[in-house]
Amino acid sequence: MFSSLKKFLKKKKKKNNSQNNKVEHSNQEDFNIELSKNLSEDLLNIEEMLDKPDDLIIRKFSIGETNQACAVVCIDGLVDSESVTKKIIETIQHAKLDKNEKSVDVKKFKEDLTAHILSSQSVNWASTLDDVSLGIHSGDTALYVDGLEEVLIIGTRKWEERGVEEPVTEAVIRGPRDGFTENIRTNTAHVRRRLRDPNLRYETFKVGRRSKNTLILSYIDGIVNPKIVEEAKRRIKSIDVDDVPETGIVEQLIEDSYLSPFPQMHSTERPDKVSAALLEGRVAIFLDGTPFVLLAPATFGQFFQSPEDYYQRFPIQTFVRLLRYVAAFIAVFLPALYIALLSYHPGMIPSKLAFSIAGTREGVPFPAFVEAFLMESMMELLREAGIRLPKPIGQTIGIVGGLIIGEAAVSAGIVSPIMVIIVASTAVASFILPSYGMTLTLRMLKFGSMFAAAMFGLFGIILVYIMINIHITNLKSIGVPYSAPFGPFFKKDWKDMVFKLPESALKDRPKMTKPQDTNRIGKGAKK
Amino acid sequence: MNKWISYPLICIFLLILAGCWDRVEIEERGFVIAVGLDKAENGEGFELTQQIVVPGKFGPDSASGGSGDAYLNITRQGETMFEIIREVAAETSRSPFYEHFKLVIISSELAEEENNLPHILDHFIRYHEMRRATKVMIAKGSAKEILEVEPKNERLPAIYIDSISVNNFKNSRMVPVSRIGDLHEQLLNENSYTIQKVEKGEETVKVVGNAVIEGKTNSLIGFLEAEGTEGMNFLTGEIQGGIIKTKYKGQDIVYDMKTTNHKVKTIIDNQNNVTIEVKIQSEGSIGEALLPLNFEDPKVIESIEQQIEQEIKDKVMNTFEKVQEEFKVDIFGFGNYLEQQHYQKWQEIKKDWEQGENYFSQSTLKPKVNIRIRRSENILKSYK
């Protein structure tokens, strides 16, 4: 049944894709206007294209002491106005033209401009209106010279942005505290600063038909399996939407199974996580405008790892890893077990506990499932409310929800005290996972397992468990099995999965991504 | 119909029609934790007393439950167990639920009748809610009265008796518990065996001594009281701990057993005379001494050890002779050792071991006891 559903949705997707391609072609032809030699005509064109907005700056002036007209075009707020004034307008106005001071040889000037006059580090010649538009919208300045067919795009980007802060979603006790920001250049610099490898590659793509956002695919040549890079490139090129504001959308557009509840790519705000993933033979996808970087291919076990696992001592972190797997199990199955044991198998609870539970449930008007469902839904409401509210009020919600509602519900006899313990431990367990995406998935699966437990007891729970396992083993992330190294068995990868062996024992890169260079530890320094 | 409507509908139907059919919430179950069985007043059939937990009075918050017993005893008469149990279901708001069933107490009156025990236990072994760890005890007197005991430190009489029954590691006069699964094994083997005996005291119940069941007829043929049980435990190797009181220089000394080992060797000659050699080894300490003793002197320790050894030998011989004369059945399981050690011979004399010639009552016992006192506990001398 599900497969037919999938096929149906795939057909729809294909249809949409083919339609989109047609639209794209017509759109591109609209903007693909060649530039003329006439300055005023060109300026008129761009004004018309943008419909004379307030923030469009057009400054006309002459080169040196001649009458040769030229103009700079830029957008207020995206450019560093000081450098536009001083480094572009002033230098050109004061440019010393040796030969003929009254008229300018435009061809000669074009060469001089980049060679002698301008000191900006980034200069490009653009020949279409489309390129000019993209340039000035990216914060560059366009220099029009009357008589020239091409326009010089000079890098002057500067805008207000958030500074480097500690990542909120992935806090660690020990480890670097810098996080990515919304600026893609800052982000790629963060990674470069950690990996001074000349083989570190950044491949730039423009995504978003209208937003033309910058996307960078990063990998280490020589480590990563080329097939993964090829596949990632193919999928990124197939993105064809208006806007890609966040890597979450990139993920949804290029992931393998869009019906799955499981995240198939790892998103992170931490540069150290990205550099580690690159060294493991994965690829990273940066997007301008978001601090979240995608790591692919992702496997199930990766969502249970935190950078801190490598910075602290290994026995403790092995314990913590085990704790996370147990916590994941609790987060999905504890309320379900409560329902199943109370409604179907009270014989499996130790006698005295069974009598005690039966005693506390005396007078509770609902069956265990309704009781559990009420409390778990309440918990989800509180969680969602806590995220949306401003921080000081968010804490109040915690107190109101956790203490008052829980306490009042118990004394009103709507739920039993044991249910409150179950809900609380489930919530705590689900927040132990380092990945928020995986946490959300598990919280959703929890309701499925509760429903199954209410219907069929332990039998239902086991069915859900088997279904989840079948689904996970079926999943792939850019061609790598999601359940690796458990599913396709990679013995060596187990060193850093459920258990974390000491650093010196982790001699190989993970086998599951099939890296070109497998050795990560040398034989030791030679004296 | 459109598959977008029909598939989800089929799913919902499947789940709702197949699910929930045996759901009974925990607070709607009547947890039966013990059953007492007596002879019915009219002489035919049984009188069955079910002890059902009242959880409202059991919770941590006893104030809300108010005062009153945390249990309910319901007594009904009938011819089969199942019939009586289901009859009670029509009278209580909570249907009887047996997965927390702890204890079956059978009155001696019922157990004395030939082959009555297997008939009684059949339902408790057979039914799917029953557990093999349920304990079985024989009551000297009425079983119902024992379930009515009011323990001071427990809320449920059944839990109270259940907890006492596993104290044999502190008291050598108790036999290990007989679980219903073990009894089933014995019933199939046709061995003679013993069951814990329970007896009503003034305010408490006592789980001391045991009931001797004859394997052939499965009927109770008598009780082995406290002393005899101690001797029996030494012979079967079931001693888990306990104390031996002995006299030294006319004063009492108490020996506390920590570990015991036990080895049985059987010898059988051509006239089918059986000799059983039982080696008993024990290590322990002096738990109490009513006279000043110098424990630094090895000779003192040695002579105390010999005294204790003699004490144990006497106990063992007394028990063995008593069983041979009074019951004439092998409750010690020596038959099993004969089968292991002299298989051919055993096949010949098997039939006459407990019956007929009764080689068991003609056999001789040679106990060898070896005691080592490892500690005098925290002090060497209490006074001079």
mmCIF file of C-alpha atoms in Angstrom, chain A residues 1-2 4-5 8-9 341-364 366-369 451 454-456, chain B residues 3-4 7-8 11 14-16 18-27 29 31 33 53 55-60 94 97 99-100 102 131 154 156 159 163:
data_model
loop_
_atom_site.group_PDB
_atom_site.id
_atom_site.type_symbol
_atom_site.label_atom_id
_atom_site.label_comp_id
_atom_site.label_asym_id
_atom_site.label_seq_id
_atom_site.Cartn_x
_atom_site.Cartn_y
_atom_site.Cartn_z
ATOM 1 C CA MET A 1 0.000 0.000 0.000
ATOM 2 C CA PHE A 2 2.729 2.408 0.974
ATOM 3 C CA SER A 4 1.806 2.522 -4.328
ATOM 4 C CA LEU A 5 1.467 5.746 -2.396
ATOM 5 C CA PHE A 8 1.932 8.066 -6.944
ATOM 6 C CA LEU A 9 3.741 10.866 -5.205
ATOM 7 C CA LEU A 341 1.581 -3.575 30.981
ATOM 8 C CA LEU A 342 -1.345 -1.882 32.691
ATOM 9 C CA SER A 343 -4.020 -2.775 30.188
ATOM 10 C CA TYR A 344 -2.917 -6.196 29.007
ATOM 11 C CA HIS A 345 -0.127 -7.714 31.066
ATOM 12 C CA PRO A 346 -0.387 -6.730 34.728
ATOM 13 C CA GLY A 347 1.164 -10.121 35.510
ATOM 14 C CA MET A 348 4.522 -8.825 34.295
ATOM 15 C CA ILE A 349 4.731 -6.081 36.910
ATOM 16 C CA PRO A 350 6.221 -7.137 40.276
ATOM 17 C CA SER A 351 3.327 -7.929 42.619
ATOM 18 C CA LYS A 352 3.720 -5.150 45.131
ATOM 19 C CA LEU A 353 4.246 -2.555 42.406
ATOM 20 C CA ALA A 354 1.177 -3.857 40.583
ATOM 21 C CA PHE A 355 -0.980 -3.468 43.699
ATOM 22 C CA SER A 356 0.460 -0.039 44.307
ATOM 23 C CA ILE A 357 -0.214 1.085 40.716
ATOM 24 C CA ALA A 358 -3.714 -0.334 40.879
ATOM 25 C CA GLY A 359 -4.172 1.594 44.131
ATOM 26 C CA THR A 360 -3.030 4.902 42.663
ATOM 27 C CA ARG A 361 -5.200 4.398 39.595
ATOM 28 C CA GLU A 362 -8.231 3.851 41.798
ATOM 29 C CA GLY A 363 -10.656 6.581 40.794
ATOM 30 C CA VAL A 364 -8.856 7.568 37.585
ATOM 31 C CA PHE A 366 -9.737 6.956 31.937
ATOM 32 C CA PRO A 367 -8.106 3.820 30.592
ATOM 33 C CA ALA A 368 -4.305 3.878 30.612
ATOM 34 C CA PHE A 369 -4.098 4.881 26.938
ATOM 35 C CA PHE A 451 -1.367 3.640 19.828
ATOM 36 C CA ALA A 454 -3.303 0.436 23.320
ATOM 37 C CA MET A 455 -4.557 -1.821 20.541
ATOM 38 C CA PHE A 456 -2.474 -4.952 20.956
ATOM 39 C CA LYS B 3 -7.843 3.831 -3.129
ATOM 40 C CA TRP B 4 -7.055 7.007 -1.223
ATOM 41 C CA TYR B 7 -6.680 1.930 2.005
ATOM 42 C CA PRO B 8 -6.797 4.047 5.147
ATOM 43 C CA CYS B 11 -6.231 0.012 7.954
ATOM 44 C CA LEU B 14 -8.138 -3.901 10.721
ATOM 45 C CA LEU B 15 -6.824 -2.136 13.788
ATOM 46 C CA ILE B 16 -10.128 -1.482 15.463
ATOM 47 C CA ALA B 18 -8.583 -6.825 15.787
ATOM 48 C CA GLY B 19 -7.428 -4.662 18.682
ATOM 49 C CA CYS B 20 -8.387 -4.229 22.299
ATOM 50 C CA TRP B 21 -10.378 -7.444 22.669
ATOM 51 C CA ASP B 22 -8.667 -8.619 25.857
ATOM 52 C CA ARG B 23 -8.000 -5.248 27.445
ATOM 53 C CA VAL B 24 -8.766 -5.113 31.167
ATOM 54 C CA GLU B 25 -7.367 -2.131 33.025
ATOM 55 C CA ILE B 26 -5.168 -2.883 35.998
ATOM 56 C CA GLU B 27 -7.574 -1.293 38.488
ATOM 57 C CA ARG B 29 -8.641 -6.723 38.036
ATOM 58 C CA PHE B 31 -5.701 -9.771 42.155
ATOM 59 C CA ILE B 33 -2.844 -13.660 45.820
ATOM 60 C CA VAL B 53 -6.186 -7.544 47.161
ATOM 61 C CA PRO B 55 -5.555 -1.980 46.006
ATOM 62 C CA GLY B 56 -7.221 1.243 47.163
ATOM 63 C CA LYS B 57 -6.121 0.437 50.680
ATOM 64 C CA PHE B 58 -2.709 -0.678 49.517
ATOM 65 C CA GLY B 59 -1.411 2.453 47.802
ATOM 66 C CA PRO B 60 1.228 4.682 49.356
ATOM 67 C CA ARG B 94 -13.366 -7.187 39.936
ATOM 68 C CA PHE B 97 -6.968 -12.500 38.109
ATOM 69 C CA GLU B 99 -1.094 -13.765 37.481
ATOM 70 C CA HIS B 100 0.006 -12.489 40.891
ATOM 71 C CA LYS B 102 1.482 -16.509 45.369
ATOM 72 C CA ARG B 131 2.560 -19.302 37.400
ATOM 73 C CA GLU B 154 2.573 -6.596 56.462
ATOM 74 C CA LEU B 156 -1.513 -8.819 53.264
ATOM 75 C CA ILE B 159 2.573 -11.749 51.340
ATOM 76 C CA SER B 163 7.939 -13.881 52.892
#
